[in-house]
CSV table of C-alpha atoms and ligand atoms in Angstrom, one decimal:
chain,number,residue,atom,x,y,z
A,1,UNK,CA,96.1,157.3,138.5
A,2,UNK,CA,98.3,160.2,139.1
A,3,UNK,CA,98.9,163.3,137.1
A,4,UNK,CA,102.7,163.9,137.2
A,5,UNK,CA,103.8,167.5,137.0
A,6,UNK,CA,107.1,168.5,135.4
A,7,UNK,CA,109.9,169.6,137.6
A,8,UNK,CA,109.5,173.2,136.6
A,9,UNK,CA,105.8,173.2,137.3
A,10,UNK,CA,106.3,171.5,140.7
A,11,UNK,CA,109.1,174.1,141.5
A,12,UNK,CA,106.7,177.0,140.8
A,13,UNK,CA,104.3,175.6,143.3
A,14,UNK,CA,106.9,174.8,145.9
A,15,UNK,CA,108.4,178.2,145.5
A,16,UNK,CA,105.0,179.9,145.9
A,17,UNK,CA,104.6,178.2,149.2
A,18,UNK,CA,108.0,179.3,150.5
A,19,UNK,CA,110.4,176.5,149.6
A,20,UNK,CA,113.5,178.0,148.0
A,21,UNK,CA,114.3,176.8,144.4
A,22,UNK,CA,117.2,177.8,142.2
A,23,UNK,CA,116.7,180.8,140.0
A,24,UNK,CA,115.8,179.6,136.5
A,25,UNK,CA,113.5,179.7,133.5
A,26,UNK,CA,112.2,177.3,131.0
A,27,UNK,CA,113.5,177.2,127.4
A,28,UNK,CA,112.3,175.5,124.2
A,29,UNK,CA,115.1,176.7,121.9
A,30,UNK,CA,118.9,176.9,122.2
A,31,UNK,CA,118.6,180.7,121.6
A,32,UNK,CA,116.3,181.1,124.5
A,33,UNK,CA,118.6,178.9,126.6
A,34,UNK,CA,121.5,181.2,125.8
A,35,UNK,CA,119.5,184.3,126.8
A,36,UNK,CA,118.5,182.8,130.1
A,37,UNK,CA,122.1,181.6,130.8
A,38,UNK,CA,123.3,185.2,130.1
A,39,UNK,CA,120.8,186.5,132.6
A,40,UNK,CA,121.8,184.0,135.2
A,41,UNK,CA,125.4,184.9,135.0
A,42,UNK,CA,126.7,182.3,132.6
A,43,UNK,CA,127.3,179.2,134.8
A,44,UNK,CA,124.1,177.2,134.6
A,45,UNK,CA,122.6,173.7,134.7
A,46,UNK,CA,120.3,172.5,131.9
A,47,UNK,CA,117.7,170.1,133.0
A,48,UNK,CA,115.6,168.1,130.5
A,49,UNK,CA,111.9,168.3,131.4
A,50,UNK,CA,110.8,164.7,130.9
A,51,UNK,CA,108.6,162.8,133.3
A,52,UNK,CA,111.1,160.1,134.3
A,53,UNK,CA,113.4,159.7,137.3
A,54,UNK,CA,117.1,159.4,137.2
A,55,UNK,CA,117.6,162.0,134.4
A,56,UNK,CA,121.0,162.7,135.8
A,57,UNK,CA,122.4,159.3,135.1
A,58,UNK,CA,120.6,159.2,131.7
A,59,UNK,CA,122.3,162.3,130.5
A,60,UNK,CA,119.4,164.7,131.0
A,61,UNK,CA,121.2,167.0,133.4
A,62,UNK,CA,124.1,169.0,132.1
A,63,UNK,CA,126.3,171.8,133.3
A,64,UNK,CA,127.4,174.7,131.2
A,65,UNK,CA,130.1,177.2,132.0
A,66,UNK,CA,129.0,179.9,129.7
A,67,UNK,CA,126.0,181.1,127.6
A,68,UNK,CA,127.8,179.7,124.5
A,69,UNK,CA,128.2,176.3,126.0
A,70,UNK,CA,124.6,176.4,127.3
A,71,UNK,CA,123.3,177.1,123.8
A,72,UNK,CA,125.4,174.3,122.4
A,73,UNK,CA,124.2,171.8,124.9
A,74,UNK,CA,120.6,172.8,124.6
A,75,UNK,CA,120.8,172.2,120.8
A,76,UNK,CA,121.8,168.6,121.6
A,77,UNK,CA,119.4,168.1,124.4
A,78,UNK,CA,116.3,169.6,122.8
A,79,UNK,CA,114.6,167.0,120.6
A,80,UNK,CA,116.8,164.1,122.0
A,81,UNK,CA,115.3,161.1,123.8
A,82,UNK,CA,115.9,160.5,127.5
A,83,UNK,CA,114.7,157.1,128.6
A,84,UNK,CA,112.2,157.0,125.7
A,85,UNK,CA,110.8,160.5,126.3
A,86,UNK,CA,111.4,163.3,123.9
A,87,UNK,CA,112.9,166.5,125.4
A,88,UNK,CA,110.8,169.5,124.4
A,89,UNK,CA,111.7,171.8,127.2
A,90,UNK,CA,114.8,172.4,129.3
A,91,UNK,CA,114.9,174.1,132.6
A,92,UNK,CA,117.9,176.5,132.7
A,93,UNK,CA,119.0,177.1,136.3
A,94,UNK,CA,121.8,178.9,138.1
A,95,UNK,CA,124.5,176.3,139.0
A,96,UNK,CA,124.5,175.6,142.7
A,97,UNK,CA,127.5,175.1,145.0
A,98,UNK,CA,126.3,172.0,146.7
A,99,UNK,CA,127.7,171.2,150.1
A,100,UNK,CA,125.3,168.4,151.1
A,101,UNK,CA,122.4,166.6,149.5
A,102,UNK,CA,119.4,165.5,151.6
A,103,UNK,CA,116.1,163.8,150.7
A,104,UNK,CA,112.6,164.9,151.8
A,105,UNK,CA,109.3,163.3,150.5
A,106,UNK,CA,105.7,163.0,151.2
A,107,UNK,CA,104.3,159.6,150.2
A,108,UNK,CA,101.3,157.4,150.7
A,109,UNK,CA,102.4,154.1,152.3
A,110,UNK,CA,100.1,151.6,150.6
A,111,UNK,CA,100.8,148.8,153.0
A,112,UNK,CA,100.1,150.9,156.1
A,113,UNK,CA,97.4,152.8,154.3
A,114,UNK,CA,98.7,156.1,155.7
A,115,UNK,CA,100.5,159.1,154.5
A,116,UNK,CA,104.1,159.5,155.6
A,117,UNK,CA,107.0,161.9,155.5
A,118,UNK,CA,110.3,160.4,154.7
A,119,UNK,CA,113.6,162.2,155.0
A,120,UNK,CA,117.2,161.3,154.9
A,121,UNK,CA,120.6,162.8,155.2
A,122,UNK,CA,121.5,160.9,152.0
A,123,UNK,CA,120.0,162.5,149.0
A,124,UNK,CA,120.6,162.7,145.3
A,125,UNK,CA,120.1,159.0,144.7
A,126,UNK,CA,116.9,157.0,144.4
A,127,UNK,CA,115.4,156.7,147.9
A,128,UNK,CA,114.8,153.0,147.2
A,129,UNK,CA,118.6,152.7,146.8
A,130,UNK,CA,119.2,154.5,150.1
A,131,UNK,CA,116.7,152.2,151.7
A,132,UNK,CA,118.5,149.1,150.4
A,133,UNK,CA,122.0,150.3,151.2
A,134,UNK,CA,121.6,152.4,154.3
A,135,UNK,CA,118.3,151.5,155.9
A,136,UNK,CA,119.4,153.3,159.1
A,137,UNK,CA,119.6,156.5,157.2
A,138,UNK,CA,115.9,156.6,156.3
A,139,UNK,CA,113.6,158.3,158.7
A,140,UNK,CA,109.8,158.0,158.5
A,141,UNK,CA,107.0,159.9,160.1
A,142,UNK,CA,103.6,158.1,159.8
A,143,UNK,CA,100.7,160.2,160.7
A,144,UNK,CA,96.9,160.0,160.8
A,145,UNK,CA,95.4,161.7,157.7
A,146,UNK,CA,92.6,163.1,159.9
A,147,UNK,CA,94.8,164.7,162.5
A,148,UNK,CA,97.4,165.7,160.0
A,149,UNK,CA,101.1,166.0,160.5
A,150,UNK,CA,101.7,167.2,164.1
A,151,UNK,CA,104.6,169.5,165.0
A,152,UNK,CA,105.8,167.3,167.8
A,153,UNK,CA,106.1,164.3,165.3
A,154,UNK,CA,108.4,166.3,163.1
A,155,UNK,CA,110.4,167.6,166.0
A,156,UNK,CA,110.9,164.1,167.5
A,157,UNK,CA,111.9,162.6,164.2
A,158,UNK,CA,114.4,165.4,163.4
A,159,UNK,CA,115.8,165.2,166.9
A,160,UNK,CA,116.3,161.4,166.6
A,161,UNK,CA,118.0,161.9,163.2
A,162,UNK,CA,120.5,164.1,164.8
A,163,UNK,CA,120.2,167.3,162.8
A,164,UNK,CA,122.2,170.3,163.9
A,165,UNK,CA,120.4,173.3,165.4
A,166,UNK,CA,120.9,175.4,162.2
A,167,UNK,CA,119.6,172.6,160.0
A,168,UNK,CA,116.8,171.7,162.3
A,169,UNK,CA,114.7,174.8,161.9
A,170,UNK,CA,114.9,174.8,158.1
A,171,UNK,CA,114.2,171.1,157.9
A,172,UNK,CA,111.2,171.6,160.2
A,173,UNK,CA,109.8,174.3,158.0
A,174,UNK,CA,110.4,172.5,154.7
A,175,UNK,CA,108.8,169.3,155.9
A,176,UNK,CA,105.7,171.2,157.2
A,177,UNK,CA,105.5,173.1,153.9
A,178,UNK,CA,105.8,170.0,151.8
A,179,UNK,CA,103.0,168.4,153.8
A,180,UNK,CA,100.8,171.5,153.3
A,181,UNK,CA,101.4,171.4,149.6
A,182,UNK,CA,100.7,167.7,149.4
A,183,UNK,CA,97.5,168.1,151.4
A,184,UNK,CA,96.3,171.1,149.5
A,185,UNK,CA,96.8,169.5,146.1
A,186,UNK,CA,95.8,166.0,147.1
A,187,UNK,CA,99.1,164.7,146.1
A,188,UNK,CA,100.2,161.0,145.9
A,189,UNK,CA,103.8,162.1,146.0
A,190,UNK,CA,105.6,165.3,146.8
A,191,UNK,CA,109.4,165.0,146.8
A,192,UNK,CA,112.6,167.0,147.0
A,193,UNK,CA,115.5,165.0,145.9
A,194,UNK,CA,118.0,166.4,146.4
A,195,UNK,CA,117.3,169.1,148.9
A,196,UNK,CA,120.7,170.7,148.9
A,197,UNK,CA,122.6,172.8,151.3
A,198,UNK,CA,124.5,175.6,149.7
A,199,UNK,CA,126.4,178.5,151.3
A,200,UNK,CA,123.0,180.4,151.1
A,201,UNK,CA,121.0,177.7,152.9
A,202,UNK,CA,118.6,175.0,151.8
A,203,UNK,CA,117.4,174.9,148.2
A,204,UNK,CA,115.2,172.4,146.4
A,205,UNK,CA,117.4,171.3,143.5
A,206,UNK,CA,114.8,168.9,142.2
A,207,UNK,CA,111.0,168.7,142.7
A,208,UNK,CA,108.4,166.1,142.0
A,209,UNK,CA,104.6,166.5,142.5
A,210,UNK,CA,102.2,163.8,141.5
A,211,UNK,CA,98.5,164.5,142.2
A,212,UNK,CA,95.6,162.2,142.3
A,213,UNK,CA,93.7,162.8,139.1
A,214,UNK,CA,90.4,161.8,140.6
A,215,UNK,CA,90.7,165.0,142.6
A,216,UNK,CA,91.7,167.2,139.7
A,217,UNK,CA,88.2,168.7,139.4
A,218,UNK,CA,88.8,170.4,142.7
A,219,UNK,CA,92.1,172.0,141.4
A,220,UNK,CA,91.2,173.7,138.2
A,221,UNK,CA,94.6,175.6,138.4
A,222,UNK,CA,96.3,172.2,137.9
A,223,UNK,CA,94.1,171.2,135.0
A,224,UNK,CA,95.7,174.0,132.9
A,225,UNK,CA,99.2,172.4,133.5
A,226,UNK,CA,97.9,169.2,132.1
A,227,UNK,CA,98.7,169.7,128.5
A,228,UNK,CA,102.3,170.1,129.1
A,229,UNK,CA,102.4,166.9,131.2
A,230,UNK,CA,100.9,164.7,128.6
A,231,UNK,CA,103.7,163.7,126.3
A,232,UNK,CA,101.7,161.3,124.2
A,233,UNK,CA,99.3,162.7,121.7
A,234,UNK,CA,97.2,159.5,121.5
A,235,UNK,CA,96.7,159.5,125.2
A,236,UNK,CA,95.7,163.2,125.2
A,237,UNK,CA,93.2,162.5,122.4
A,238,UNK,CA,91.8,159.5,124.2
A,239,UNK,CA,91.2,161.5,127.3
A,240,UNK,CA,89.3,164.2,125.3
A,241,UNK,CA,87.2,161.4,123.7
A,242,UNK,CA,86.5,160.0,127.1
A,243,UNK,CA,88.4,156.7,126.5
A,244,UNK,CA,90.2,154.8,129.2
A,245,UNK,CA,93.4,154.3,127.2
A,246,UNK,CA,97.1,153.9,128.1
A,247,UNK,CA,99.6,153.7,125.4
A,248,UNK,CA,102.4,151.1,125.7
A,249,UNK,CA,105.3,150.2,123.5
A,250,UNK,CA,104.4,146.9,121.9
A,251,UNK,CA,102.5,145.9,118.7
A,252,UNK,CA,99.4,144.1,119.9
A,253,UNK,CA,96.4,146.4,120.3
A,254,UNK,CA,93.9,145.5,123.0
A,255,UNK,CA,90.3,146.4,123.3
A,256,UNK,CA,88.2,144.9,126.2
A,257,UNK,CA,85.1,145.8,128.0
A,258,UNK,CA,86.1,146.2,131.6
A,259,UNK,CA,89.4,147.1,133.1
A,260,UNK,CA,89.9,143.7,134.6
A,261,UNK,CA,89.3,141.9,131.3
A,262,UNK,CA,91.7,144.3,129.6
A,263,UNK,CA,94.4,143.6,132.2
A,264,UNK,CA,93.9,139.9,132.0
A,265,UNK,CA,94.2,140.1,128.2
A,266,UNK,CA,97.4,142.1,128.6
A,267,UNK,CA,98.8,139.6,131.1
A,268,UNK,CA,98.2,136.7,128.9
A,269,UNK,CA,99.7,138.4,125.9
A,270,UNK,CA,102.8,139.1,128.0
A,271,UNK,CA,102.9,135.5,129.2
A,272,UNK,CA,102.7,134.2,125.6
A,273,UNK,CA,105.7,136.3,124.7
A,274,UNK,CA,103.9,139.2,123.0
A,275,UNK,CA,103.9,143.0,123.7
A,276,UNK,CA,100.7,144.9,124.2
A,277,UNK,CA,100.6,148.2,122.3
A,278,UNK,CA,98.0,149.7,124.7
A,279,UNK,CA,95.4,149.2,127.3
A,280,UNK,CA,91.9,150.1,126.4
A,281,UNK,CA,88.8,149.5,128.5
A,282,UNK,CA,85.7,150.4,126.4
A,283,UNK,CA,83.7,151.0,129.6
A,284,UNK,CA,79.9,150.9,129.1
A,285,UNK,CA,78.0,152.3,126.2
A,286,UNK,CA,78.7,149.6,123.7
A,287,UNK,CA,75.0,149.3,122.8
A,288,UNK,CA,75.9,152.3,120.6
A,289,UNK,CA,78.0,150.9,117.7
A,290,UNK,CA,79.9,154.3,117.4
A,291,UNK,CA,81.6,153.6,120.7
A,292,UNK,CA,83.3,150.4,119.5
A,293,UNK,CA,84.0,152.1,116.2
A,294,UNK,CA,85.8,154.9,118.1
A,295,UNK,CA,87.8,152.5,120.2
A,296,UNK,CA,89.0,150.5,117.3
A,297,UNK,CA,89.8,153.6,115.2
A,298,UNK,CA,91.8,155.0,118.1
A,299,UNK,CA,93.8,151.8,118.7
A,300,UNK,CA,94.8,151.5,115.0
A,301,UNK,CA,95.9,155.1,114.9
A,302,UNK,CA,99.1,153.9,116.6
A,303,UNK,CA,101.3,152.8,113.8
A,304,UNK,CA,103.1,150.3,115.9
A,305,UNK,CA,99.9,148.2,116.1
A,306,UNK,CA,100.2,145.1,113.9
A,307,UNK,CA,97.2,143.2,115.2
A,308,UNK,CA,94.2,144.0,117.5
A,309,UNK,CA,92.7,141.6,120.0
A,310,UNK,CA,89.1,142.5,120.7
A,311,UNK,CA,87.9,140.8,123.9
A,312,UNK,CA,84.2,141.4,124.6
A,313,UNK,CA,81.9,139.8,127.1
A,314,UNK,CA,78.4,141.0,126.3
A,315,UNK,CA,75.7,141.1,128.9
A,316,UNK,CA,73.7,144.2,128.5
A,317,UNK,CA,75.8,145.0,125.5
A,318,UNK,CA,74.6,143.0,122.4
A,319,UNK,CA,77.1,141.4,120.2
A,320,UNK,CA,75.5,142.6,117.0
A,321,UNK,CA,76.1,146.2,118.1
A,322,UNK,CA,79.7,145.4,118.8
A,323,UNK,CA,80.1,143.8,115.4
A,324,UNK,CA,78.4,146.7,113.7
A,325,UNK,CA,80.9,149.1,115.4
A,326,UNK,CA,83.9,147.0,114.3
A,327,UNK,CA,82.6,146.9,110.7
A,328,UNK,CA,82.1,150.6,110.7
A,329,UNK,CA,85.7,151.2,111.8
A,330,UNK,CA,87.1,148.7,109.3
A,331,UNK,CA,85.1,150.3,106.5
A,332,UNK,CA,86.6,153.6,107.1
A,333,UNK,CA,90.3,152.7,107.6
A,334,UNK,CA,92.7,152.1,104.8
A,335,UNK,CA,95.0,150.1,107.1
A,336,UNK,CA,94.9,146.4,106.7
A,337,UNK,CA,95.2,144.9,110.2
A,338,UNK,CA,94.3,141.4,111.3
A,339,UNK,CA,91.8,141.2,114.1
A,340,UNK,CA,91.5,138.5,116.7
A,341,UNK,CA,88.0,138.5,118.2
A,342,UNK,CA,86.6,136.9,121.2
A,343,UNK,CA,82.9,137.8,121.3
A,344,UNK,CA,80.8,136.1,123.9
A,345,UNK,CA,77.3,136.8,125.2
A,346,UNK,CA,74.0,138.1,124.1
A,347,UNK,CA,73.4,137.5,120.4
A,348,UNK,CA,76.8,136.1,119.9
A,349,UNK,CA,75.9,134.1,116.8
A,350,UNK,CA,74.4,137.1,115.1
A,351,UNK,CA,77.4,139.3,115.8
A,352,UNK,CA,79.9,136.7,114.5
A,353,UNK,CA,77.8,136.0,111.4
A,354,UNK,CA,77.8,139.8,110.6
A,355,UNK,CA,81.6,139.9,111.0
A,356,UNK,CA,82.1,136.7,109.0
A,357,UNK,CA,80.0,138.0,106.1
A,358,UNK,CA,81.8,141.3,106.2
A,359,UNK,CA,85.2,139.6,106.2
A,360,UNK,CA,84.2,137.6,103.1
A,361,UNK,CA,83.0,140.5,101.1
A,362,UNK,CA,85.8,142.9,102.1
A,363,UNK,CA,88.7,140.5,102.5
A,364,UNK,CA,89.3,141.6,106.1
A,365,UNK,CA,91.3,139.2,108.2
A,366,UNK,CA,89.3,138.2,111.2
A,367,UNK,CA,90.2,135.3,113.6
A,368,UNK,CA,87.5,134.2,116.0
A,369,UNK,CA,88.6,132.5,119.2
A,370,UNK,CA,86.7,130.9,122.1
A,371,UNK,CA,89.1,131.6,124.9
A,372,UNK,CA,91.3,134.4,126.0
A,373,UNK,CA,94.3,132.1,126.0
A,374,UNK,CA,93.7,131.1,122.5
A,375,UNK,CA,93.2,134.7,121.5
A,376,UNK,CA,96.4,135.8,123.2
A,377,UNK,CA,98.3,133.0,121.5
A,378,UNK,CA,96.9,133.9,118.1
A,379,UNK,CA,97.5,137.6,118.5
A,380,UNK,CA,101.1,137.0,119.5
A,381,UNK,CA,101.7,134.7,116.6
A,382,UNK,CA,100.2,137.3,114.1
A,383,UNK,CA,102.3,140.1,115.7
A,384,UNK,CA,105.4,138.2,114.9
A,385,UNK,CA,104.4,137.3,111.3
A,386,UNK,CA,104.4,140.7,109.8
B,1,LIG,P1,117.1,163.5,138.5
B,1,LIG,O1,118.4,162.7,138.2
B,1,LIG,O2,116.1,163.3,137.4
B,1,LIG,O3,116.6,163.1,139.9
B,1,LIG,O4,117.6,165.0,138.5
B,1,LIG,P2,118.1,166.0,139.7
B,1,LIG,O5,117.5,167.3,139.5
B,1,LIG,O6,117.9,165.4,141.0
B,1,LIG,O7,119.7,166.1,139.4
B,1,LIG,C1,120.6,165.1,139.5
B,1,LIG,C2,121.8,165.5,140.2
B,1,LIG,O8,122.5,166.5,139.6
B,1,LIG,C3,121.6,166.0,141.6
B,1,LIG,O9,121.4,164.9,142.6
B,1,LIG,C4,122.8,166.8,141.9
B,1,LIG,O10,123.8,166.0,142.6
B,1,LIG,C5,123.4,167.1,140.6
B,1,LIG,N1,123.7,168.5,140.4
B,1,LIG,C6,124.9,169.0,140.4
B,1,LIG,N2,124.9,170.4,140.3
B,1,LIG,C7,123.6,170.8,140.3
B,1,LIG,C8,123.0,172.0,140.2
B,1,LIG,O11,123.6,173.1,140.1
B,1,LIG,N3,121.7,172.0,140.2
B,1,LIG,C9,121.0,170.9,140.3
B,1,LIG,N4,119.6,170.9,140.3
B,1,LIG,N5,121.5,169.7,140.3
B,1,LIG,C10,122.9,169.6,140.4
B,2,LIG,MN1,116.3,164.1,141.6
């Protein structure tokens, strides 16, 4: 997966490498917004720092003509939701006088299995939209990751695209720099949309940088940015606990051992008309009951969860250890949540017997199922009951 940086974080990195960005600072309060606007001369743009695209259309980008207005807008923007994300910070920037908007991006083309630079004289809208409406306006440079992006490739592509002399040298430099940044940080995506032309030249009005999180250990300086990029407390907590957990917006909690099994479970729940609340792959280590306990406890911390589907296929793992972990978690919680359990494999009968006995003496609601389909159906049904 990728760790997505906030716009302001990406801009700091772009700027350090010589790509010009608008003057600006980050604010977490309306008062601070006012202060920054004052410093920048009054006319500013407020940009909600949320990790979604299309903030402009969603109301996350606002212009203010004065520090007063900036403060007022910030008080509305801060704490509000943009496409399901809470705005905790706004980037306050000098307003730009935009003459043209271009697009420049570094991507990995998954079909061709190669990195590529994409650029266009149409910027400011989704590049997918440009590709659909004006395919002839999209220019691509594919290059060998071992050779790297060659100067002649950039020159040829810019020449073909018909850039003017003045534009050409700046575009050349920006493309090369974007590539350097992407390469250095092992990015999956580095994007400037729009790259704007103002009377003072080229400026990156927006910035995106998504880095491969399997490579993060090689970039300790990015690790420190991580806290601010994690909007979800449960996901942050899961990472610290070493759990492979992604939070979703539904009400059916999912626990499975193996990413494939967890995804299959999610798919079936979707097909049956339910909504998964999360993805959780327990990984190995289920021989220790505290692992399952931790997983179940974590999933039911999410208050949206109304039912949990536990789908375990035990080979090395033994079912009685899994059962023990589930019981430990249920004993400690005061939430009453029905469980749907598919427990198959080594010592299956023993595990189920332990759970049945526990359910009887504690009044816990546990439904045993024999297939994933049956489990998904049951979980969906239960999620709609409550
Ligand atoms: P996005 O919608 O999340 O991609 O946010 P952007 O930073 O790309 O902003 C959306 C649009 O706001 C841009 O495409 C610009 O056309 C427009 N915009 C207008 N004035 C300004 C300005 O002064 N600064 C910036 N950054 N954007 C501006
Ligand atoms: Mn943008």
